[in-house]
Amino acid sequence: MEFAVSRDGTTFVTLHGGSDTTARDGATEELATTLEALEADGTIADWSVDDANVYEHPTGPFDPYTVSVAFSVTVAIEADNSEAAAEAGSSAIDEALEAAEVDSVTYTSSPAASAV
């Protein structure tokens, strides 16, 4: 049986930006581009970037911003039941984000599996 397994999380994106707004926009765009590539190659089935907030402002004129970006991702998993799907989906999401070099991921929800 096929299941869609979703998980919400946050990650930190560090970049140089001219202001809080451009830093948030840049971080959102950077993560969206990464997740879009994962969807295009079939690694994940769906994604969204939900919010971005400046986590740490620059301490000097050439220091970067650190932005916390909230996201959700979904993978398609073949499994016998929802518990097995949630476990396999969680691993698949971890592996996909790690391979895409999305660092400092903190999950804000448990994996949720629903039959497709």
Short mmCIF file of N, CA, C and O in Angstrom, two decimals:
data_model
loop_
_atom_site.label_atom_id
_atom_site.label_comp_id
_atom_site.label_asym_id
_atom_site.label_seq_id
_atom_site.Cartn_x
_atom_site.Cartn_y
_atom_site.Cartn_z
N MET A 1 0.84 -1.16 0.00
CA MET A 1 0.00 0.00 0.00
C MET A 1 0.90 1.24 0.00
O MET A 1 1.94 1.26 0.64
N GLU A 2 0.45 2.27 -0.70
CA GLU A 2 1.24 3.50 -0.75
C GLU A 2 0.74 4.51 0.29
O GLU A 2 -0.46 4.68 0.47
N PHE A 3 1.70 5.14 0.95
CA PHE A 3 1.41 6.15 1.96
C PHE A 3 2.15 7.44 1.61
O PHE A 3 3.24 7.41 1.05
N ALA A 4 1.55 8.56 1.99
CA ALA A 4 2.22 9.86 1.94
C ALA A 4 2.65 10.16 3.36
O ALA A 4 1.83 10.15 4.28
N VAL A 5 3.94 10.37 3.55
CA VAL A 5 4.47 10.65 4.88
C VAL A 5 4.98 12.09 4.88
O VAL A 5 5.82 12.46 4.06
N SER A 6 4.45 12.88 5.81
CA SER A 6 4.81 14.30 5.89
C SER A 6 5.50 14.60 7.21
O SER A 6 5.24 13.94 8.22
N ARG A 7 6.32 15.63 7.15
CA ARG A 7 7.01 16.06 8.37
C ARG A 7 7.29 17.55 8.26
O ARG A 7 7.65 18.06 7.21
N ASP A 8 7.11 18.27 9.36
CA ASP A 8 7.41 19.69 9.44
C ASP A 8 8.72 19.88 10.19
O ASP A 8 9.05 19.09 11.08
N GLY A 9 9.43 20.94 9.85
CA GLY A 9 10.68 21.20 10.54
C GLY A 9 11.17 22.61 10.30
O GLY A 9 10.50 23.42 9.64
N THR A 10 12.33 22.90 10.87
CA THR A 10 13.00 24.18 10.64
C THR A 10 14.46 23.89 10.33
O THR A 10 15.00 22.86 10.72
N THR A 11 15.07 24.82 9.64
CA THR A 11 16.49 24.75 9.36
C THR A 11 17.05 26.16 9.40
O THR A 11 16.29 27.14 9.31
N PHE A 12 18.35 26.26 9.57
CA PHE A 12 19.00 27.56 9.55
C PHE A 12 19.70 27.75 8.21
O PHE A 12 20.36 26.83 7.71
N VAL A 13 19.51 28.93 7.64
CA VAL A 13 20.19 29.31 6.41
C VAL A 13 21.03 30.54 6.74
O VAL A 13 20.51 31.51 7.30
N THR A 14 22.30 30.47 6.43
CA THR A 14 23.21 31.59 6.69
C THR A 14 23.58 32.22 5.37
O THR A 14 24.01 31.54 4.44
N LEU A 15 23.37 33.54 5.28
CA LEU A 15 23.67 34.25 4.05
C LEU A 15 23.86 35.72 4.31
O LEU A 15 23.50 36.23 5.37
N HIS A 16 24.42 36.39 3.34
CA HIS A 16 24.60 37.83 3.43
C HIS A 16 23.37 38.49 2.82
O HIS A 16 22.94 38.12 1.73
N GLY A 17 22.79 39.42 3.53
CA GLY A 17 21.63 40.14 3.03
C GLY A 17 21.72 41.59 3.42
O GLY A 17 22.39 41.94 4.40
N GLY A 18 21.06 42.43 2.66
CA GLY A 18 21.14 43.86 2.92
C GLY A 18 20.25 44.31 4.07
O GLY A 18 20.48 45.35 4.66
N SER A 19 19.22 43.54 4.36
CA SER A 19 18.28 43.89 5.42
C SER A 19 17.61 42.63 5.92
O SER A 19 17.78 41.55 5.35
N ASP A 20 16.82 42.77 6.98
CA ASP A 20 16.06 41.62 7.48
C ASP A 20 15.20 41.02 6.38
O ASP A 20 15.12 39.81 6.22
N THR A 21 14.53 41.89 5.63
CA THR A 21 13.61 41.44 4.58
C THR A 21 14.35 40.69 3.49
O THR A 21 13.92 39.60 3.09
N THR A 22 15.45 41.22 3.01
CA THR A 22 16.18 40.54 1.94
C THR A 22 16.82 39.25 2.46
O THR A 22 16.92 38.27 1.72
N ALA A 23 17.22 39.22 3.70
CA ALA A 23 17.77 38.00 4.28
C ALA A 23 16.70 36.92 4.36
O ALA A 23 16.93 35.77 3.99
N ARG A 24 15.50 37.28 4.83
CA ARG A 24 14.40 36.31 4.90
C ARG A 24 14.02 35.83 3.51
O ARG A 24 13.83 34.63 3.28
N ASP A 25 13.91 36.76 2.56
CA ASP A 25 13.56 36.39 1.19
C ASP A 25 14.62 35.48 0.58
O ASP A 25 14.30 34.49 -0.09
N GLY A 26 15.89 35.82 0.79
CA GLY A 26 16.98 35.01 0.24
C GLY A 26 17.02 33.62 0.83
O GLY A 26 17.23 32.63 0.13
N ALA A 27 16.80 33.51 2.14
CA ALA A 27 16.81 32.21 2.81
C ALA A 27 15.64 31.36 2.33
O ALA A 27 15.79 30.15 2.07
N THR A 28 14.48 31.97 2.19
CA THR A 28 13.30 31.26 1.69
C THR A 28 13.55 30.75 0.29
O THR A 28 13.26 29.59 -0.03
N GLU A 29 14.10 31.61 -0.56
CA GLU A 29 14.37 31.22 -1.94
C GLU A 29 15.41 30.11 -2.02
O GLU A 29 15.27 29.17 -2.80
N GLU A 30 16.45 30.20 -1.19
CA GLU A 30 17.49 29.17 -1.20
C GLU A 30 16.94 27.81 -0.82
O GLU A 30 17.20 26.80 -1.48
N LEU A 31 16.13 27.75 0.25
CA LEU A 31 15.55 26.48 0.67
C LEU A 31 14.53 25.99 -0.36
O LEU A 31 14.50 24.80 -0.68
N ALA A 32 13.73 26.89 -0.90
CA ALA A 32 12.74 26.49 -1.91
C ALA A 32 13.42 25.89 -3.14
O ALA A 32 12.95 24.88 -3.68
N THR A 33 14.52 26.46 -3.56
CA THR A 33 15.26 25.93 -4.71
C THR A 33 15.77 24.53 -4.42
O THR A 33 15.68 23.63 -5.27
N THR A 34 16.27 24.31 -3.22
CA THR A 34 16.76 22.98 -2.82
C THR A 34 15.63 21.97 -2.81
O THR A 34 15.75 20.87 -3.36
N LEU A 35 14.49 22.33 -2.20
CA LEU A 35 13.36 21.40 -2.12
C LEU A 35 12.75 21.15 -3.49
O LEU A 35 12.32 20.03 -3.79
N GLU A 36 12.74 22.16 -4.33
CA GLU A 36 12.24 22.01 -5.69
C GLU A 36 13.09 21.00 -6.47
O GLU A 36 12.57 20.18 -7.22
N ALA A 37 14.39 21.05 -6.29
CA ALA A 37 15.29 20.10 -6.95
C ALA A 37 15.04 18.68 -6.44
O ALA A 37 15.06 17.72 -7.22
N LEU A 38 14.79 18.52 -5.15
CA LEU A 38 14.49 17.21 -4.59
C LEU A 38 13.17 16.67 -5.16
O LEU A 38 13.05 15.46 -5.41
N GLU A 39 12.21 17.54 -5.36
CA GLU A 39 10.94 17.11 -5.95
C GLU A 39 11.13 16.73 -7.41
O GLU A 39 10.59 15.73 -7.88
N ALA A 40 11.92 17.51 -8.13
CA ALA A 40 12.15 17.25 -9.55
C ALA A 40 12.83 15.90 -9.77
O ALA A 40 12.53 15.21 -10.76
N ASP A 41 13.72 15.51 -8.88
CA ASP A 41 14.40 14.22 -9.07
C ASP A 41 13.64 13.05 -8.42
O ASP A 41 14.11 11.93 -8.42
N GLY A 42 12.46 13.33 -7.87
CA GLY A 42 11.61 12.28 -7.32
C GLY A 42 11.95 11.84 -5.91
O GLY A 42 11.37 10.88 -5.41
N THR A 43 12.86 12.54 -5.26
CA THR A 43 13.25 12.18 -3.89
C THR A 43 12.14 12.50 -2.90
O THR A 43 11.90 11.73 -1.97
N ILE A 44 11.47 13.64 -3.08
CA ILE A 44 10.32 13.98 -2.25
C ILE A 44 9.12 14.20 -3.18
O ILE A 44 9.29 14.51 -4.37
N ALA A 45 7.93 14.05 -2.63
CA ALA A 45 6.72 14.18 -3.44
C ALA A 45 6.13 15.59 -3.39
O ALA A 45 5.51 16.04 -4.36
N ASP A 46 6.31 16.29 -2.29
CA ASP A 46 5.71 17.62 -2.14
C ASP A 46 6.49 18.37 -1.06
O ASP A 46 7.15 17.75 -0.22
N TRP A 47 6.37 19.68 -1.07
CA TRP A 47 7.08 20.50 -0.08
C TRP A 47 6.42 21.86 0.01
O TRP A 47 5.67 22.28 -0.87
N SER A 48 6.73 22.57 1.08
CA SER A 48 6.36 23.98 1.21
C SER A 48 7.34 24.64 2.17
O SER A 48 7.89 24.00 3.05
N VAL A 49 7.57 25.91 1.92
CA VAL A 49 8.34 26.74 2.84
C VAL A 49 7.33 27.65 3.49
O VAL A 49 6.63 28.40 2.82
N ASP A 50 7.21 27.54 4.81
CA ASP A 50 6.10 28.16 5.51
C ASP A 50 6.41 29.53 6.12
O ASP A 50 5.53 30.37 6.19
N ASP A 51 7.62 29.74 6.58
CA ASP A 51 7.93 30.99 7.28
C ASP A 51 9.43 31.14 7.40
O ASP A 51 10.16 30.16 7.36
N ALA A 52 9.87 32.36 7.51
CA ALA A 52 11.30 32.63 7.74
C ALA A 52 11.42 33.80 8.70
O ALA A 52 10.72 34.81 8.56
N ASN A 53 12.30 33.65 9.66
CA ASN A 53 12.55 34.69 10.65
C ASN A 53 14.05 34.83 10.87
O ASN A 53 14.77 33.83 10.89
N VAL A 54 14.50 36.05 11.07
CA VAL A 54 15.91 36.25 11.35
C VAL A 54 16.20 35.68 12.73
O VAL A 54 15.56 36.04 13.71
N TYR A 55 17.13 34.75 12.77
CA TYR A 55 17.51 34.11 14.01
C TYR A 55 18.65 34.87 14.67
O TYR A 55 18.68 35.05 15.88
N GLU A 56 19.60 35.30 13.85
CA GLU A 56 20.76 36.02 14.37
C GLU A 56 21.16 37.11 13.38
O GLU A 56 21.42 36.84 12.21
N HIS A 57 21.19 38.33 13.85
CA HIS A 57 21.59 39.46 13.02
C HIS A 57 23.11 39.52 12.91
O HIS A 57 23.82 39.00 13.78
N PRO A 58 23.61 40.16 11.86
CA PRO A 58 25.06 40.31 11.73
C PRO A 58 25.63 41.12 12.90
O PRO A 58 24.99 42.03 13.40
N THR A 59 26.81 40.75 13.33
CA THR A 59 27.46 41.49 14.41
C THR A 59 28.40 42.55 13.86
O THR A 59 28.86 43.41 14.60
N GLY A 60 28.69 42.48 12.59
CA GLY A 60 29.56 43.46 11.94
C GLY A 60 29.09 43.72 10.53
O GLY A 60 28.20 43.03 10.03
N PRO A 61 29.66 44.68 9.86
CA PRO A 61 29.18 45.08 8.54
C PRO A 61 29.25 43.99 7.47
O PRO A 61 28.47 44.01 6.54
N PHE A 62 30.16 43.04 7.57
CA PHE A 62 30.27 42.02 6.53
C PHE A 62 29.90 40.63 7.04
O PHE A 62 30.12 39.64 6.35
N ASP A 63 29.34 40.56 8.22
CA ASP A 63 28.91 39.28 8.78
C ASP A 63 27.56 38.88 8.20
O ASP A 63 26.75 39.73 7.82
N PRO A 64 27.29 37.58 8.15
CA PRO A 64 26.03 37.12 7.55
C PRO A 64 24.86 37.12 8.54
O PRO A 64 25.05 37.19 9.75
N TYR A 65 23.67 37.02 7.98
CA TYR A 65 22.46 36.78 8.74
C TYR A 65 22.30 35.27 8.89
O TYR A 65 22.67 34.50 8.00
N THR A 66 21.72 34.83 10.00
CA THR A 66 21.27 33.45 10.14
C THR A 66 19.75 33.52 10.24
O THR A 66 19.21 34.22 11.09
N VAL A 67 19.09 32.82 9.32
CA VAL A 67 17.64 32.86 9.23
C VAL A 67 17.08 31.48 9.52
O VAL A 67 17.57 30.47 8.99
N SER A 68 16.07 31.42 10.36
CA SER A 68 15.36 30.18 10.66
C SER A 68 14.20 30.07 9.66
O SER A 68 13.38 30.97 9.57
N VAL A 69 14.18 28.96 8.91
CA VAL A 69 13.16 28.78 7.88
C VAL A 69 12.34 27.54 8.22
O VAL A 69 12.89 26.46 8.43
N ALA A 70 11.02 27.70 8.29
CA ALA A 70 10.10 26.59 8.56
C ALA A 70 9.67 25.97 7.24
O ALA A 70 9.43 26.67 6.26
N PHE A 71 9.57 24.64 7.23
CA PHE A 71 9.22 23.94 6.00
C PHE A 71 8.41 22.69 6.32
O PHE A 71 8.33 22.25 7.47
N SER A 72 7.82 22.12 5.29
CA SER A 72 7.22 20.79 5.40
C SER A 72 7.55 20.03 4.13
O SER A 72 7.66 20.62 3.06
N VAL A 73 7.77 18.74 4.28
CA VAL A 73 8.08 17.88 3.13
C VAL A 73 7.24 16.62 3.23
O VAL A 73 6.85 16.18 4.32
N THR A 74 6.96 16.03 2.06
CA THR A 74 6.19 14.79 1.97
C THR A 74 6.92 13.84 1.05
O THR A 74 7.43 14.25 0.01
N VAL A 75 6.96 12.57 1.43
CA VAL A 75 7.51 11.53 0.58
C VAL A 75 6.44 10.46 0.37
O VAL A 75 5.54 10.30 1.19
N ALA A 76 6.56 9.73 -0.74
CA ALA A 76 5.67 8.61 -1.02
C ALA A 76 6.41 7.33 -0.64
O ALA A 76 7.56 7.13 -1.03
N ILE A 77 5.76 6.48 0.14
CA ILE A 77 6.38 5.27 0.67
C ILE A 77 5.44 4.08 0.47
O ILE A 77 4.24 4.19 0.72
N GLU A 78 6.00 2.96 0.04
CA GLU A 78 5.27 1.70 -0.01
C GLU A 78 5.51 0.98 1.32
O GLU A 78 6.67 0.79 1.71
N ALA A 79 4.43 0.60 2.01
CA ALA A 79 4.56 -0.09 3.30
C ALA A 79 3.29 -0.88 3.58
O ALA A 79 2.25 -0.65 2.95
N ASP A 80 3.41 -1.79 4.54
CA ASP A 80 2.28 -2.63 4.91
C ASP A 80 1.26 -1.90 5.79
O ASP A 80 0.08 -2.23 5.77
N ASN A 81 1.74 -0.94 6.59
CA ASN A 81 0.83 -0.23 7.49
C ASN A 81 1.37 1.18 7.75
O ASN A 81 2.50 1.51 7.36
N SER A 82 0.58 1.99 8.42
CA SER A 82 0.96 3.39 8.62
C SER A 82 2.17 3.54 9.55
O SER A 82 2.97 4.45 9.37
N GLU A 83 2.33 2.66 10.52
CA GLU A 83 3.49 2.75 11.41
C GLU A 83 4.79 2.48 10.65
O GLU A 83 5.77 3.21 10.82
N ALA A 84 4.79 1.45 9.81
CA ALA A 84 5.98 1.15 9.00
C ALA A 84 6.24 2.27 8.01
O ALA A 84 7.39 2.64 7.76
N ALA A 85 5.17 2.83 7.46
CA ALA A 85 5.32 3.93 6.50
C ALA A 85 5.92 5.16 7.18
O ALA A 85 6.79 5.82 6.62
N ALA A 86 5.45 5.47 8.39
CA ALA A 86 5.96 6.64 9.12
C ALA A 86 7.45 6.48 9.40
O ALA A 86 8.23 7.42 9.23
N GLU A 87 7.86 5.28 9.79
CA GLU A 87 9.27 5.04 10.09
C GLU A 87 10.12 5.13 8.82
O GLU A 87 11.15 5.80 8.79
N ALA A 88 9.67 4.49 7.75
CA ALA A 88 10.42 4.53 6.49
C ALA A 88 10.42 5.93 5.89
O ALA A 88 11.42 6.40 5.36
N GLY A 89 9.29 6.62 6.00
CA GLY A 89 9.20 7.98 5.48
C GLY A 89 10.09 8.95 6.23
O GLY A 89 10.72 9.82 5.64
N SER A 90 10.15 8.79 7.53
CA SER A 90 11.02 9.63 8.35
C SER A 90 12.48 9.46 7.92
O SER A 90 13.21 10.44 7.76
N SER A 91 12.89 8.22 7.71
CA SER A 91 14.26 7.96 7.25
C SER A 91 14.50 8.53 5.86
O SER A 91 15.55 9.11 5.60
N ALA A 92 13.51 8.39 4.98
CA ALA A 92 13.66 8.91 3.61
C ALA A 92 13.79 10.43 3.62
O ALA A 92 14.59 11.00 2.87
N ILE A 93 13.03 11.09 4.47
CA ILE A 93 13.10 12.55 4.57
C ILE A 93 14.47 12.96 5.12
O ILE A 93 15.11 13.86 4.58
N ASP A 94 14.92 12.29 6.17
CA ASP A 94 16.25 12.57 6.73
C ASP A 94 17.33 12.44 5.66
O ASP A 94 18.20 13.31 5.52
N GLU A 95 17.31 11.34 4.93
CA GLU A 95 18.32 11.08 3.91
C GLU A 95 18.27 12.11 2.79
O GLU A 95 19.31 12.56 2.31
N ALA A 96 17.06 12.48 2.36
CA ALA A 96 16.93 13.46 1.28
C ALA A 96 17.48 14.82 1.69
O ALA A 96 18.22 15.45 0.92
N LEU A 97 17.14 15.26 2.88
CA LEU A 97 17.62 16.57 3.34
C LEU A 97 19.13 16.55 3.57
O LEU A 97 19.83 17.51 3.25
N GLU A 98 19.64 15.44 4.10
CA GLU A 98 21.08 15.33 4.31
C GLU A 98 21.83 15.33 2.97
O GLU A 98 22.84 16.01 2.82
N ALA A 99 21.32 14.59 1.99
CA ALA A 99 21.96 14.54 0.67
C ALA A 99 21.94 15.91 -0.01
O ALA A 99 22.85 16.25 -0.75
N ALA A 100 20.90 16.70 0.27
CA ALA A 100 20.80 18.04 -0.32
C ALA A 100 21.56 19.08 0.49
O ALA A 100 21.50 20.27 0.19
N GLU A 101 22.23 18.62 1.54
CA GLU A 101 23.03 19.47 2.41
C GLU A 101 22.20 20.55 3.12
O GLU A 101 22.63 21.68 3.30
N VAL A 102 20.98 20.16 3.51
CA VAL A 102 20.16 21.02 4.35
C VAL A 102 20.60 20.72 5.79
O VAL A 102 20.35 19.64 6.30
N ASP A 103 21.29 21.68 6.39
CA ASP A 103 21.88 21.47 7.70
C ASP A 103 20.98 22.00 8.82
O ASP A 103 20.05 22.76 8.59
N SER A 104 21.32 21.62 10.03
CA SER A 104 20.66 22.12 11.24
C SER A 104 19.14 21.93 11.20
O SER A 104 18.39 22.83 11.55
N VAL A 105 18.70 20.76 10.78
CA VAL A 105 17.26 20.48 10.72
C VAL A 105 16.77 20.08 12.10
O VAL A 105 17.35 19.24 12.77
N THR A 106 15.69 20.71 12.51
CA THR A 106 14.98 20.35 13.73
C THR A 106 13.53 20.09 13.33
O THR A 106 12.89 20.95 12.71
N TYR A 107 13.03 18.91 13.63
CA TYR A 107 11.65 18.58 13.27
C TYR A 107 10.69 19.12 14.33
O TYR A 107 10.94 18.98 15.52
N THR A 108 9.62 19.70 13.86
CA THR A 108 8.61 20.27 14.76
C THR A 108 7.36 19.41 14.83
O THR A 108 6.40 19.78 15.51
N SER A 109 7.36 18.30 14.09
CA SER A 109 6.24 17.37 14.15
C SER A 109 6.75 15.96 13.95
O SER A 109 7.81 15.74 13.36
N SER A 110 5.98 15.02 14.45
CA SER A 110 6.29 13.61 14.20
C SER A 110 5.87 13.30 12.77
O SER A 110 5.02 13.98 12.20
N PRO A 111 6.44 12.25 12.17
CA PRO A 111 6.02 11.90 10.82
C PRO A 111 4.55 11.47 10.82
O PRO A 111 4.12 10.72 11.69
N ALA A 112 3.80 11.98 9.86
CA ALA A 112 2.38 11.65 9.74
C ALA A 112 2.17 10.89 8.43
O ALA A 112 2.51 11.38 7.37
N ALA A 113 1.64 9.67 8.53
CA ALA A 113 1.43 8.83 7.36
C ALA A 113 -0.06 8.74 7.06
O ALA A 113 -0.88 8.54 7.95
N SER A 114 -0.40 8.91 5.78
CA SER A 114 -1.78 8.74 5.36
C SER A 114 -1.80 7.94 4.07
O SER A 114 -0.96 8.12 3.19
N ALA A 115 -2.74 7.01 3.97
CA ALA A 115 -2.85 6.16 2.78
C ALA A 115 -3.21 7.02 1.57
O ALA A 115 -3.98 7.98 1.68
N VAL A 116 -2.62 6.67 0.44
CA VAL A 116 -2.88 7.42 -0.79
C VAL A 116 -3.86 6.64 -1.64
O VAL A 116 -3.84 5.50 -1.76
#
